[in-house]
Amino acid sequence: MELTSSKKAGAASLPDDLIAEILSRVPYKSLCRFKCVSRPWLALCSDPGVRRKCPQTLSGFFFRRLDLYSPITSSNYFVNASGRGPPMVDPSFSFLPPGHRDAIICDSCNGLLLFRLRLSVYKQIEIGHRYFVCNPATEKWIDLPDTEPMKRRYPFIRLGFDPAVSSHFRVFLLVHDNDHIPWEDRVVGLEIYSSVTGRWTYMPSKWGDDIRLYGNSISAFFNSTLHLTTLGSSVITVDTDGKTWRKILTPCSFDFIGMSQGCLYSISNDVVWVLEDYVGQQWIRKHAITAPELDVYCRALVIHPEHNLIFLGVGRVRSLM
């Protein structure tokens, strides 16, 4: 009994800033458990500054694989990052209602998934899209309200979510000047959906008049900011409130971007770059990916948030490397 009391007295005697520093070094899952210790620890563990510093781990990721005999058919898969064990999440999403199960994953961010559901007549004539955001771990989802840019033929939409900052998410919908294909049309505006208000907010683009995107432009979300690759040698950014717009010059056009160890990483022509100086826009050539034994096309699928590890899809994502 005396030993227990001594331990309690020792923990209680530590100043809050020291406890916060200790908590910021434990794994994120442990931090969530420590909220149950006491009310003061609940406040410390919920502090965005503490949560942002906690080491993050990649439990797994989703990807789509094209059918070898039917290129227009694809299936969803979930991979454990450890490389072993059964999927922790059912990739068939059987918990969704029948009207949602045919949806396609069009983006993901820190555990949330953005789905696109094609609306058609007789399964051939496309008449629009519907979107919803889903958390496969909790098996909950929310349908997004319709907005005019969704009715376009090629709506460009991305998801932003950081659980260390807030339990709410944003959805970014880029608006083009015509209804052709994104890489031929200029970006003229942006609509942002907030799960706080449940509404879309439109704002004109502040990136300039020459911004065009790939049809499959890659995005990365960190520091409450969406980052997007462009057709030119640049990465464009916008924060969740649409107040800060930036254009980061790049040494070449990038095929992939992702966040790891607090830095923005990119891949172009099998060369890995890292933006070590975010403010000064200084890119450093980090590594060259070589796979002489593979006479097939490889593309980056995801980068680990804390370790020097990149998952590559080989061929039509028939295997991973």
XYZ file of C-alpha atoms in Angstrom:
321
model
C 0.000 0.000 0.000
C 2.845 2.400 0.863
C 4.547 1.657 -2.466
C 1.382 2.474 -4.400
C 0.938 5.723 -2.498
C 4.551 6.656 -3.188
C 4.097 6.085 -6.902
C 0.970 8.215 -6.950
C 2.746 10.974 -5.077
C 5.691 10.827 -7.512
C 3.494 11.116 -10.596
C 1.433 13.895 -9.068
C 4.547 15.908 -8.249
C 5.637 16.173 -11.903
C 4.789 19.477 -13.595
C 2.242 19.376 -16.410
C 4.727 20.483 -19.070
C 7.046 17.583 -18.224
C 4.154 15.082 -18.277
C 3.071 16.505 -21.633
C 6.595 16.042 -22.990
C 6.618 12.414 -21.812
C 3.179 11.718 -23.257
C 4.167 13.202 -26.631
C 6.784 10.420 -26.982
C 4.488 7.423 -26.454
C 2.682 5.645 -29.322
C -0.596 7.226 -30.369
C -2.677 4.204 -29.277
C -1.160 4.391 -25.785
C -1.946 8.101 -25.630
C -5.616 7.333 -26.288
C -5.633 4.776 -23.441
C -3.972 7.212 -21.022
C -7.001 9.512 -21.249
C -8.642 7.195 -18.702
C -5.975 7.796 -16.025
C -7.457 11.014 -14.667
C -9.183 14.240 -15.704
C -5.879 16.181 -15.884
C -4.404 13.454 -18.112
C -7.534 13.537 -20.262
C -6.868 17.213 -20.918
C -3.158 16.621 -21.584
C -3.753 13.658 -23.911
C -6.365 15.658 -25.841
C -4.016 18.593 -26.377
C -3.396 18.971 -30.166
C 0.256 19.856 -29.537
C 0.849 16.599 -27.656
C -1.108 14.464 -30.125
C 0.707 15.961 -33.114
C 4.110 14.923 -31.725
C 3.129 11.314 -30.957
C 4.810 8.659 -33.121
C 2.330 7.481 -35.765
C 2.274 4.028 -37.278
C 0.861 2.708 -40.528
C -1.491 -0.149 -39.644
C -2.473 -0.808 -43.247
C -3.837 0.728 -46.415
C -6.448 0.205 -49.114
C -5.747 -0.012 -52.826
C -7.653 -0.874 -55.984
C -6.570 -3.647 -58.327
C -7.690 -3.888 -61.952
C -9.029 -7.185 -63.200
C -6.511 -8.841 -65.540
C -9.173 -9.826 -68.086
C -11.458 -6.834 -67.693
C -9.538 -3.520 -67.428
C -12.659 -1.565 -66.495
C -13.348 -3.817 -63.491
C -11.518 -3.270 -60.210
C -11.646 -4.600 -56.665
C -10.785 -3.084 -53.294
C -8.058 -4.654 -51.165
C -6.634 -3.972 -47.723
C -3.012 -4.703 -46.856
C -1.608 -5.039 -43.347
C 1.536 -2.936 -43.197
C 3.220 -5.660 -41.156
C 2.966 -7.959 -44.171
C 1.266 -10.726 -42.239
C -2.078 -11.592 -40.726
C -5.629 -11.226 -42.075
C -7.037 -7.826 -43.081
C -8.086 -5.761 -40.071
C -10.907 -4.243 -42.137
C -13.326 -5.985 -44.479
C -12.442 -4.630 -47.966
C -15.888 -5.607 -49.276
C -17.497 -3.063 -46.905
C -20.356 -5.457 -46.227
C -21.626 -3.153 -43.465
C -22.680 -0.553 -46.056
C -26.266 -0.577 -47.363
C -26.744 -2.237 -50.782
C -26.983 1.110 -52.559
C -23.482 2.068 -51.379
C -21.501 -1.148 -51.916
C -20.813 -0.533 -55.611
C -19.002 2.715 -54.804
C -15.349 3.285 -55.722
C -12.701 4.602 -53.335
C -11.506 7.872 -54.844
C -9.393 9.117 -51.923
C -8.320 8.283 -48.368
C -6.796 10.233 -45.506
C -5.656 9.019 -42.070
C -8.240 6.262 -41.741
C -11.187 7.892 -43.525
C -12.275 6.914 -47.044
C -13.965 9.052 -49.700
C -16.267 7.052 -51.991
C -17.750 7.923 -55.370
C -21.017 6.298 -56.374
C -21.848 6.454 -60.067
C -25.436 7.306 -60.905
C -26.643 5.844 -64.188
C -29.671 4.736 -66.148
C -29.699 1.062 -67.096
C -26.090 0.894 -65.774
C -24.685 2.503 -68.921
C -25.729 6.139 -69.248
C -23.994 8.143 -66.549
C -26.114 10.937 -65.081
C -23.908 12.098 -62.202
C -22.139 11.105 -59.015
C -22.830 10.834 -55.319
C -20.147 10.901 -52.647
C -19.900 9.732 -49.069
C -17.181 9.562 -46.411
C -16.728 6.372 -44.428
C -14.730 5.243 -41.397
C -14.219 1.483 -41.949
C -12.943 0.999 -38.380
C -16.193 2.250 -36.814
C -18.357 1.169 -39.798
C -19.988 4.614 -39.939
C -20.493 6.838 -42.970
C -22.026 10.150 -43.996
C -23.461 11.153 -47.378
C -22.194 14.451 -48.759
C -24.783 16.981 -49.955
C -24.900 17.644 -53.695
C -23.227 20.693 -55.157
C -23.080 21.962 -58.739
C -19.459 20.901 -59.594
C -20.373 17.291 -58.734
C -22.585 17.198 -61.810
C -19.617 17.706 -64.126
C -18.243 14.847 -66.128
C -14.902 14.669 -64.318
C -15.292 16.158 -60.822
C -11.942 16.482 -59.028
C -12.423 15.784 -55.317
C -10.084 15.086 -52.380
C -10.363 14.349 -48.642
C -8.598 16.043 -45.702
C -8.552 14.611 -42.159
C -6.099 14.798 -39.249
C -7.327 13.045 -36.052
C -4.482 14.642 -34.067
C -5.989 18.071 -34.733
C -9.739 17.462 -34.898
C -12.315 14.704 -35.247
C -13.861 16.627 -38.146
C -12.895 16.354 -41.814
C -12.915 18.480 -44.958
C -13.625 17.600 -48.589
C -12.050 19.690 -51.363
C -13.837 19.944 -54.727
C -11.973 21.809 -57.471
C -13.981 23.844 -59.962
C -12.815 24.085 -63.608
C -13.746 26.669 -66.229
C -15.309 24.108 -68.611
C -16.849 20.664 -68.523
C -14.243 18.825 -70.580
C -11.368 16.979 -68.905
C -9.406 18.445 -65.952
C -6.003 18.550 -67.623
C -7.402 20.734 -70.424
C -9.312 23.126 -68.174
C -8.046 25.782 -65.789
C -8.836 25.612 -62.080
C -10.975 28.673 -61.325
C -12.339 27.910 -57.875
C -12.684 25.563 -54.952
C -15.558 24.264 -52.856
C -14.781 23.013 -49.348
C -17.180 20.806 -47.383
C -16.898 20.940 -43.596
C -18.260 18.150 -41.421
C -18.685 20.795 -38.708
C -21.235 22.853 -40.644
C -22.432 20.132 -43.054
C -22.239 22.636 -45.933
C -20.106 23.478 -48.968
C -18.365 26.856 -49.199
C -17.190 28.246 -52.551
C -14.187 30.509 -53.058
C -12.372 31.651 -56.229
C -8.907 30.250 -56.898
C -5.893 32.244 -55.705
C -3.314 30.005 -57.443
C -3.210 32.058 -60.638
C -4.611 31.541 -64.130
C -2.334 28.747 -65.381
C -3.066 25.894 -62.957
C -4.048 22.595 -64.586
C -4.149 19.159 -62.988
C -3.687 15.589 -64.103
C -6.836 13.510 -64.178
C -5.201 11.383 -61.458
C -3.245 14.126 -59.687
C -1.877 12.919 -56.362
C -2.640 14.680 -53.102
C -1.196 14.733 -49.595
C -2.794 16.259 -46.511
C -0.787 17.469 -43.516
C -0.489 20.566 -41.333
C -4.219 21.121 -42.068
C -3.289 21.771 -45.704
C -4.084 19.958 -48.951
C -1.135 19.494 -51.360
C -1.768 18.669 -55.040
C 0.514 17.850 -57.968
C -0.035 19.836 -61.188
C 0.718 19.474 -64.896
C 3.489 22.030 -64.468
C 6.520 21.751 -62.210
C 4.725 22.725 -59.026
C 2.682 21.566 -56.055
C -0.281 23.735 -55.080
C -1.602 23.979 -51.519
C -4.647 25.326 -49.693
C -5.580 25.137 -46.019
C -8.859 23.794 -44.643
C -10.381 27.276 -44.299
C -9.363 28.416 -47.789
C -7.364 31.306 -46.346
C -3.796 30.322 -47.293
C -2.995 29.431 -50.917
C 0.543 28.543 -52.057
C 2.378 27.341 -55.142
C 5.544 25.344 -54.394
C 7.940 25.064 -57.329
C 9.362 21.591 -57.988
C 12.424 20.330 -59.921
C 10.137 18.303 -62.242
C 6.596 16.957 -62.564
C 5.858 14.481 -59.780
C 4.096 11.117 -60.075
C 3.543 10.776 -56.324
C 3.622 12.871 -53.148
C 3.215 11.834 -49.541
C 4.041 12.945 -46.018
C 6.655 11.133 -43.881
C 8.661 12.128 -40.804
C 7.269 15.657 -40.955
C 8.425 16.287 -44.535
C 6.822 16.205 -47.973
C 8.227 13.413 -50.159
C 7.744 12.933 -53.896
C 8.676 10.495 -56.650
C 9.391 11.264 -60.299
C 10.957 8.860 -62.810
C 11.946 6.517 -59.945
C 13.765 9.321 -58.088
C 12.715 10.175 -54.518
C 12.762 13.857 -53.546
C 12.171 15.458 -50.148
C 11.163 19.041 -49.391
C 13.550 19.637 -46.493
C 13.002 23.412 -46.465
C 9.233 23.931 -46.709
C 9.324 27.718 -46.484
C 12.332 28.106 -48.779
C 10.956 25.480 -51.213
C 14.253 23.552 -51.294
C 13.971 20.026 -52.717
C 16.717 17.444 -52.071
C 17.297 14.345 -54.206
C 17.102 11.535 -51.659
C 17.181 8.178 -53.440
C 16.875 6.426 -56.808
C 14.555 3.414 -57.002
C 16.129 0.632 -59.070
C 14.606 -2.771 -59.695
C 16.574 -4.404 -62.537
C 14.965 -7.752 -61.849
C 11.502 -6.300 -62.555
C 10.771 -5.679 -66.206
C 7.384 -4.191 -65.367
C 5.928 -0.825 -64.494
C 6.048 0.137 -60.794
C 4.190 2.963 -59.097
C 4.211 4.234 -55.531
C 1.052 3.521 -53.540
C 1.836 4.865 -50.077
C 4.741 6.060 -47.945
C 5.125 5.181 -44.258
C 4.514 8.223 -42.015
C 7.469 7.465 -39.702
C 9.852 4.994 -41.384
C 11.953 4.976 -44.559
C 9.518 2.706 -46.356
C 7.603 3.040 -49.640
C 5.056 0.501 -50.888
C 5.134 0.012 -54.682
C 2.490 -1.539 -56.922
C 3.943 -3.827 -59.591
C 2.235 -4.063 -62.988
C -1.528 -3.671 -62.658
C -1.066 -3.895 -58.908
C -1.003 -7.673 -59.131
C 1.632 -7.654 -56.388
C 3.310 -5.287 -53.947
C 6.969 -4.515 -53.328
